[in-house]
Short mmCIF file of N, CA and C in Angstrom, two decimals:
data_model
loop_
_atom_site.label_atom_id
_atom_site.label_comp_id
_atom_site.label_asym_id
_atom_site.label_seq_id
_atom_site.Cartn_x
_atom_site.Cartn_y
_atom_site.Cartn_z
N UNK S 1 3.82 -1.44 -46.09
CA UNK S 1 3.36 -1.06 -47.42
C UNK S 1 2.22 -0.05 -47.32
N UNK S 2 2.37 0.88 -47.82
CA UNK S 2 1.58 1.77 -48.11
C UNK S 2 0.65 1.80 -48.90
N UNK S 3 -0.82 2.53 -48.72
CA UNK S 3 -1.68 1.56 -49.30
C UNK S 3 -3.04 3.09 -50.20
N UNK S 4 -3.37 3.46 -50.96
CA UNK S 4 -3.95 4.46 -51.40
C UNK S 4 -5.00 5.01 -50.59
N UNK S 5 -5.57 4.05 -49.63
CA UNK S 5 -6.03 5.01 -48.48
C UNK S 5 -5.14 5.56 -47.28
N UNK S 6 -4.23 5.21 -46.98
CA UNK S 6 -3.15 5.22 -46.14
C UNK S 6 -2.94 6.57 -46.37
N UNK S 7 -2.36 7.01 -48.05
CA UNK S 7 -1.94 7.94 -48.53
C UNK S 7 -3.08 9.04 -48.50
N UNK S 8 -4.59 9.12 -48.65
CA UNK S 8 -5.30 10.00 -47.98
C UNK S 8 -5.30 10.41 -46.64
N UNK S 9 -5.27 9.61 -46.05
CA UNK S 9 -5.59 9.49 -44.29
C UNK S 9 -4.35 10.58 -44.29
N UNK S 10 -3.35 9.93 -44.96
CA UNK S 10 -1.58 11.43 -44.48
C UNK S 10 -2.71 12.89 -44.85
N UNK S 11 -3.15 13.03 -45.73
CA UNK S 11 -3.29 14.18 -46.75
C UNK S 11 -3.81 14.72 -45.68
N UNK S 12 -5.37 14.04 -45.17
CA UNK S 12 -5.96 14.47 -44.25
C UNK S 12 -5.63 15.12 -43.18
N UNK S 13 -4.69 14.58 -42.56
CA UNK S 13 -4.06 14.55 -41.00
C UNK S 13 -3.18 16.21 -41.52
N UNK S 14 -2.18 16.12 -42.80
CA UNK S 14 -1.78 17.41 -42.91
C UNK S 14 -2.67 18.40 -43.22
N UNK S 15 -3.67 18.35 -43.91
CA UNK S 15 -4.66 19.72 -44.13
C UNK S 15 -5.01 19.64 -42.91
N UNK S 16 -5.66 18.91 -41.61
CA UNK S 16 -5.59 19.46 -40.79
C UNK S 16 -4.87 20.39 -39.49
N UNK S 17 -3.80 19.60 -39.78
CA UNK S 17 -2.83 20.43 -38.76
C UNK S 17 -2.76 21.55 -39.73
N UNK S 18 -2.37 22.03 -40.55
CA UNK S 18 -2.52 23.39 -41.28
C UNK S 18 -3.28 24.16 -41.04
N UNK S 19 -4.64 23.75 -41.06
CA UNK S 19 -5.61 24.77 -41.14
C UNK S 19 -6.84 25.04 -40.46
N UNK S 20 -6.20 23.62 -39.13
CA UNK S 20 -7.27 23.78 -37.92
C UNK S 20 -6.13 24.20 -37.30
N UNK S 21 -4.92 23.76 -37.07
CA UNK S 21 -4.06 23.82 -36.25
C UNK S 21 -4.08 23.03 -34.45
N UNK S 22 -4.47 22.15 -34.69
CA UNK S 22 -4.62 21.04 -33.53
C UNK S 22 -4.31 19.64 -34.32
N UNK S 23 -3.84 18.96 -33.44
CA UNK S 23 -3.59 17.54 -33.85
C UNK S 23 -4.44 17.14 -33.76
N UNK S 24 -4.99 16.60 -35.19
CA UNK S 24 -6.52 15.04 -35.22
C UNK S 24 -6.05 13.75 -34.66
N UNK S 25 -7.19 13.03 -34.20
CA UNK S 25 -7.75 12.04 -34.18
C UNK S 25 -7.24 10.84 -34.92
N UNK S 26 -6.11 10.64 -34.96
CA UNK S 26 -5.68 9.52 -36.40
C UNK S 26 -6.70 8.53 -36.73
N UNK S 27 -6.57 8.03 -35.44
CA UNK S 27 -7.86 6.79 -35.97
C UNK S 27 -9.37 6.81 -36.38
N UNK S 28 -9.68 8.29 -35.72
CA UNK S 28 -10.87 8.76 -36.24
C UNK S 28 -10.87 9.09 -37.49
N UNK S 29 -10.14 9.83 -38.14
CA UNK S 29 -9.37 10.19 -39.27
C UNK S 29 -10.15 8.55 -40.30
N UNK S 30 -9.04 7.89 -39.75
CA UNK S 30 -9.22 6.66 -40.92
C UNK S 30 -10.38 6.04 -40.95
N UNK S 31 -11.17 6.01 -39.77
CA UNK S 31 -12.40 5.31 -39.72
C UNK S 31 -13.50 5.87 -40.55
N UNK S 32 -13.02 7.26 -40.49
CA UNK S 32 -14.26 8.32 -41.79
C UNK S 32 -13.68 7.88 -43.00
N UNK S 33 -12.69 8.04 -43.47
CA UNK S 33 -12.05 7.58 -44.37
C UNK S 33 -12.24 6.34 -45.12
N UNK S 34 -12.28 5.20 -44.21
CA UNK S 34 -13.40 4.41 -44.54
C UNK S 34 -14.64 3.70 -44.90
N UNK S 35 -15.22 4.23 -43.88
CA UNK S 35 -16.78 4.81 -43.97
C UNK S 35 -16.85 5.54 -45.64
N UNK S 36 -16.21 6.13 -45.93
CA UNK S 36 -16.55 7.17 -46.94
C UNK S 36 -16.11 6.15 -48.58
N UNK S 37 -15.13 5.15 -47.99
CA UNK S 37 -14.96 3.93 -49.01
C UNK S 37 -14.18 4.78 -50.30
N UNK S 38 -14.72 4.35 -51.36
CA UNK S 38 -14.65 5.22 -53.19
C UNK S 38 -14.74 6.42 -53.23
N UNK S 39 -15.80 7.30 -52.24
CA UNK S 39 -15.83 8.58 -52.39
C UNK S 39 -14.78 9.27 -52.21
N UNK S 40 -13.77 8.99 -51.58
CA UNK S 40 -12.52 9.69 -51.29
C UNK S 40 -11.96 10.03 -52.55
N UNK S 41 -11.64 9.28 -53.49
CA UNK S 41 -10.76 8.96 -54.65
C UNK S 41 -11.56 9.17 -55.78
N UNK S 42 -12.77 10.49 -55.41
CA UNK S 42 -13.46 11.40 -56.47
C UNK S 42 -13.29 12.31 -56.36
N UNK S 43 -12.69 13.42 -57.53
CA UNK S 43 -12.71 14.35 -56.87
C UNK S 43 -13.64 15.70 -56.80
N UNK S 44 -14.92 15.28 -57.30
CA UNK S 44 -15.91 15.92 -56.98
C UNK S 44 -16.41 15.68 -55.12
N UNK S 45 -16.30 14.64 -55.42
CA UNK S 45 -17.01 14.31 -53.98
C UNK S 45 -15.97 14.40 -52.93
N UNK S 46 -15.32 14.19 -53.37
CA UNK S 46 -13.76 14.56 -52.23
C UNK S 46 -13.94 15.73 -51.35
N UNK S 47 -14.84 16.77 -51.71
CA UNK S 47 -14.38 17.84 -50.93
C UNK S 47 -16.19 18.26 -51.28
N UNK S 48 -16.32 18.89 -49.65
CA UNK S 48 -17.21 19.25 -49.72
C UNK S 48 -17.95 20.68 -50.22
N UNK S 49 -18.92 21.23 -51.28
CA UNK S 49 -18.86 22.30 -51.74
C UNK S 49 -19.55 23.54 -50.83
N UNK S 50 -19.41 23.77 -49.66
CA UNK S 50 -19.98 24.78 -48.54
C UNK S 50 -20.74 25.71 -49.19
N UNK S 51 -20.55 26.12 -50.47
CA UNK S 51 -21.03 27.26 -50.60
C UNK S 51 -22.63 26.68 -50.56
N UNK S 52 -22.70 25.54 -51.44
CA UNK S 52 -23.72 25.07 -52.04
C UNK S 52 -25.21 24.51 -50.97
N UNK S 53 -25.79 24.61 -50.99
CA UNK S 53 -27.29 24.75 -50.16
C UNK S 53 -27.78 22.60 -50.28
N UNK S 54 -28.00 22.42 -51.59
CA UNK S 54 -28.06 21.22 -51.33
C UNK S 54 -26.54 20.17 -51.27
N UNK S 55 -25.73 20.50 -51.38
CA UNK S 55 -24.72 20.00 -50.47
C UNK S 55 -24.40 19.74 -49.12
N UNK S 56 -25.11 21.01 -48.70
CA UNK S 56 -25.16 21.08 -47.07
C UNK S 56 -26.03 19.93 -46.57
N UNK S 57 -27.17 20.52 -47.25
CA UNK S 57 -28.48 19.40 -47.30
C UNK S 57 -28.52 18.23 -46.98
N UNK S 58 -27.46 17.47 -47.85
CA UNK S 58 -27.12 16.01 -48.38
C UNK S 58 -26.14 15.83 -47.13
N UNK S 59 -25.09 16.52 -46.73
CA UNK S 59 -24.09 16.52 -45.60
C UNK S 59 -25.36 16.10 -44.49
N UNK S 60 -26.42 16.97 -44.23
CA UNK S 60 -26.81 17.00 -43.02
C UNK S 60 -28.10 15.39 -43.25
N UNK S 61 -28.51 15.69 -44.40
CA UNK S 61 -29.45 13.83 -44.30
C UNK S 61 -28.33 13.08 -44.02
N UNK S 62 -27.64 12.78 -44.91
CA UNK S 62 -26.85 11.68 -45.12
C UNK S 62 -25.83 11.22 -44.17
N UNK S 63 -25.12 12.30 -43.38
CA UNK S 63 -24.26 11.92 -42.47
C UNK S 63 -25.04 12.33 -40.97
N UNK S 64 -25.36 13.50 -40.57
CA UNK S 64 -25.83 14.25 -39.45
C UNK S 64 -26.84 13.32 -38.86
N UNK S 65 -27.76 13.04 -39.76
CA UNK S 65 -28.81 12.49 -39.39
C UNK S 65 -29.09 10.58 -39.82
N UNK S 66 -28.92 10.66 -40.98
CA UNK S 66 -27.96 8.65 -40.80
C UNK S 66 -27.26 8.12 -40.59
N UNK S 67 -26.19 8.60 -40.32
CA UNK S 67 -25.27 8.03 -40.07
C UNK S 67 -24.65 8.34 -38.48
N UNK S 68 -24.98 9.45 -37.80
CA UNK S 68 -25.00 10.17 -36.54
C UNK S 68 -26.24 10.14 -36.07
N UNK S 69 -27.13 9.99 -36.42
CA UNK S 69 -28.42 9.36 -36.18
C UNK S 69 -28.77 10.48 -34.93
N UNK S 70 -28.92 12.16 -35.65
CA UNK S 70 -28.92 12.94 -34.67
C UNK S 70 -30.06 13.77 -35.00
N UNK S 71 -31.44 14.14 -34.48
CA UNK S 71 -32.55 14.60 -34.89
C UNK S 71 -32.54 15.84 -35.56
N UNK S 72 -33.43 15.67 -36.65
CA UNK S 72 -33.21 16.57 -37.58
C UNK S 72 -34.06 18.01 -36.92
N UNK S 73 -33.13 19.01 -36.20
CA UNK S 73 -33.56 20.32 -35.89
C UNK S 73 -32.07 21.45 -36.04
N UNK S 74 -32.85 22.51 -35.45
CA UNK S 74 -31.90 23.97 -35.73
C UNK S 74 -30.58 23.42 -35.26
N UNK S 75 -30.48 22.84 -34.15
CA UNK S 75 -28.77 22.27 -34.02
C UNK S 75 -27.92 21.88 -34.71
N UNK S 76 -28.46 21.03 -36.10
CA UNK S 76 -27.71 20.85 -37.31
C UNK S 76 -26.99 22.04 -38.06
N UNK S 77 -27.54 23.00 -38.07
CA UNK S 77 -26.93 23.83 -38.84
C UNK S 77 -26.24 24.59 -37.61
N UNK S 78 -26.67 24.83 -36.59
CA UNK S 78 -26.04 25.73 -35.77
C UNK S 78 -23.99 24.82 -36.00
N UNK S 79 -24.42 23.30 -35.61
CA UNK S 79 -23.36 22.55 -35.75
C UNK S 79 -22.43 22.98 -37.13
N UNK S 80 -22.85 22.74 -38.66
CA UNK S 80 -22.79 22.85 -39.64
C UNK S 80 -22.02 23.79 -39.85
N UNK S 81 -22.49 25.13 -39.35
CA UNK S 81 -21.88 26.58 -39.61
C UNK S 81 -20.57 26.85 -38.49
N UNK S 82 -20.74 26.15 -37.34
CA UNK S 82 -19.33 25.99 -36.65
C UNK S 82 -18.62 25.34 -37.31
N UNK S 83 -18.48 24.18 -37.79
CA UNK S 83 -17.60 23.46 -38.19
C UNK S 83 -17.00 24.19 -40.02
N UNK S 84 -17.82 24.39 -40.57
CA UNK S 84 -17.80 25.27 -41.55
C UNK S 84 -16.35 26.62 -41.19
N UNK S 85 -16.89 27.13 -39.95
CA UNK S 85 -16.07 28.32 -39.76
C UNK S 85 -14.91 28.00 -39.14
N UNK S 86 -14.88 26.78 -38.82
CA UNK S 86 -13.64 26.24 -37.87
C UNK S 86 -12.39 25.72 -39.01
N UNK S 87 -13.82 25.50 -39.94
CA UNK S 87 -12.03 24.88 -41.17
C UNK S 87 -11.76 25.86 -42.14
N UNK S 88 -13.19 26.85 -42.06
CA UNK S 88 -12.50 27.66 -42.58
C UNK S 88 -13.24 28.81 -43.87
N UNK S 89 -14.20 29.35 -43.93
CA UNK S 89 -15.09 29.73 -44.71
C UNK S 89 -14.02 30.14 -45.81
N UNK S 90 -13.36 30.51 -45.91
CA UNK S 90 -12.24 31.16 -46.90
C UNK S 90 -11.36 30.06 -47.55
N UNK S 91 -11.69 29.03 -47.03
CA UNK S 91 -10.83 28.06 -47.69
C UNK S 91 -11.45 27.02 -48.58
N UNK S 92 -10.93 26.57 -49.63
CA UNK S 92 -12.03 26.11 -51.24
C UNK S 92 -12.02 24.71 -50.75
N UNK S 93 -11.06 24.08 -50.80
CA UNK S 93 -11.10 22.72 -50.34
C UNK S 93 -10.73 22.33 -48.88
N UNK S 94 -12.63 21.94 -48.54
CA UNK S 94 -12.88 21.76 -47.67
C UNK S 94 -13.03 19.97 -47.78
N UNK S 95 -12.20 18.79 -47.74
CA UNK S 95 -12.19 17.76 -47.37
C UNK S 95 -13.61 17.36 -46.86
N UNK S 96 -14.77 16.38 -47.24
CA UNK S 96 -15.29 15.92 -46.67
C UNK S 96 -15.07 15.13 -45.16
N UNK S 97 -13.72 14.07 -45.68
CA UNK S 97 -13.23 13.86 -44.73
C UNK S 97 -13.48 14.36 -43.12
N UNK S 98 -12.64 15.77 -43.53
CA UNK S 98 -12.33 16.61 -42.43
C UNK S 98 -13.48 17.49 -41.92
N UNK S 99 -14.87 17.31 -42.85
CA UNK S 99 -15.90 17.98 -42.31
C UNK S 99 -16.39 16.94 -41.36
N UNK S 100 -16.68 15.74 -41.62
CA UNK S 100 -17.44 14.61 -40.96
C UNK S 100 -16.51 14.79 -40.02
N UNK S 101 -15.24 14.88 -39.79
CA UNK S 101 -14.81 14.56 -38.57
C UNK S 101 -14.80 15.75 -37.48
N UNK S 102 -15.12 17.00 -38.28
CA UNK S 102 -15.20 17.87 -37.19
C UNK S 102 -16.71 17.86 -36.77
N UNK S 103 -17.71 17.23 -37.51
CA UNK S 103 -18.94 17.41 -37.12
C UNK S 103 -18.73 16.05 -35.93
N UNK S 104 -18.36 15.20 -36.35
CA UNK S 104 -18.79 14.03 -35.71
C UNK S 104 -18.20 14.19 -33.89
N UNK S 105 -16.83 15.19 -34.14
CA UNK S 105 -16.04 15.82 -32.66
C UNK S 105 -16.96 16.61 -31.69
N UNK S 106 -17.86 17.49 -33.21
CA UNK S 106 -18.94 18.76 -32.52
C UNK S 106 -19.93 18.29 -31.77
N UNK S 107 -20.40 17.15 -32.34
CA UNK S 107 -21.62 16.59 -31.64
C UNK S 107 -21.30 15.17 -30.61
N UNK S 108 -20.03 15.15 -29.94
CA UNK S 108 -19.95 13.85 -29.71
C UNK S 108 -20.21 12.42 -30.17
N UNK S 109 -19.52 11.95 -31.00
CA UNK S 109 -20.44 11.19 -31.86
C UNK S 109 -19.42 9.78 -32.54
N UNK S 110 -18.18 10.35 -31.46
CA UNK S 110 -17.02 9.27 -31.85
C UNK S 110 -17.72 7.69 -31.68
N UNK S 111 -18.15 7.39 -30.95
CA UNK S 111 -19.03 6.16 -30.51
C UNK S 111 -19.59 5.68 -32.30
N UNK S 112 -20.20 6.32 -32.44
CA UNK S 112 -20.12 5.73 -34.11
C UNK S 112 -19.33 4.69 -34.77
N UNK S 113 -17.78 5.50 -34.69
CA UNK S 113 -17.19 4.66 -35.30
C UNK S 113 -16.13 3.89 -34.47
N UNK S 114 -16.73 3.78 -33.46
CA UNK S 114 -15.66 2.48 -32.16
C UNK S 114 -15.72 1.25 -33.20
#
């Protein structure tokens, strides 16, 4: 039985093979997915707004640094703006999802969610 996060986790896994073009992480995949709980199934918050300055902001307190528990210096953004350009500066919907998981790949950081 298929289950309404189930049905994100697919969404996920296909925007990524699309538009990273490498096969994800499935289980990493779902474990953010989790982690992320209700927020998924908003769709403001669903996707992260790159352009936006305190978005980034909130990306980098809230996940980078609490939840990755990774010191707050220039590496964050150096990280931030790779992962940014890896999914895709040109592309509008940018999946939170799929940002946490490329940050969390960038910085080694799978251990998190063992």
């Amino acid at each position: 039985m298929s289950t309404k996060t189930d049905e994100r986790v697919g969404k996920y896994i296909q925007d990524f093979k699309e538009k990273i073009g490498e096969e994800p992480d499935v289980g990493l995949i779902r474990k953010i997915t989790e982690y992320l709980g209700p927020v998924v199934f908003r769709d403001d918050a669903e996707t992260v707004a790159s352009s936006s300055e305190s978005e980034l902001e909130t990306v980098k307190s809230n996940f980078l640094i609490k939840k990755l528990g990774l010191p707050n210096d220039s590496k964050l953004d150096v990280g931030l703006n790779a992962m940014l350009e890896k999914y895709g500066k040109s592309n509008r919907n940018k999946y939170r999802v799929i940002v946490y998981y490329l940050l969390t790949k960038y910085f080694n950081k799978e251990s998190v969610f063992a």
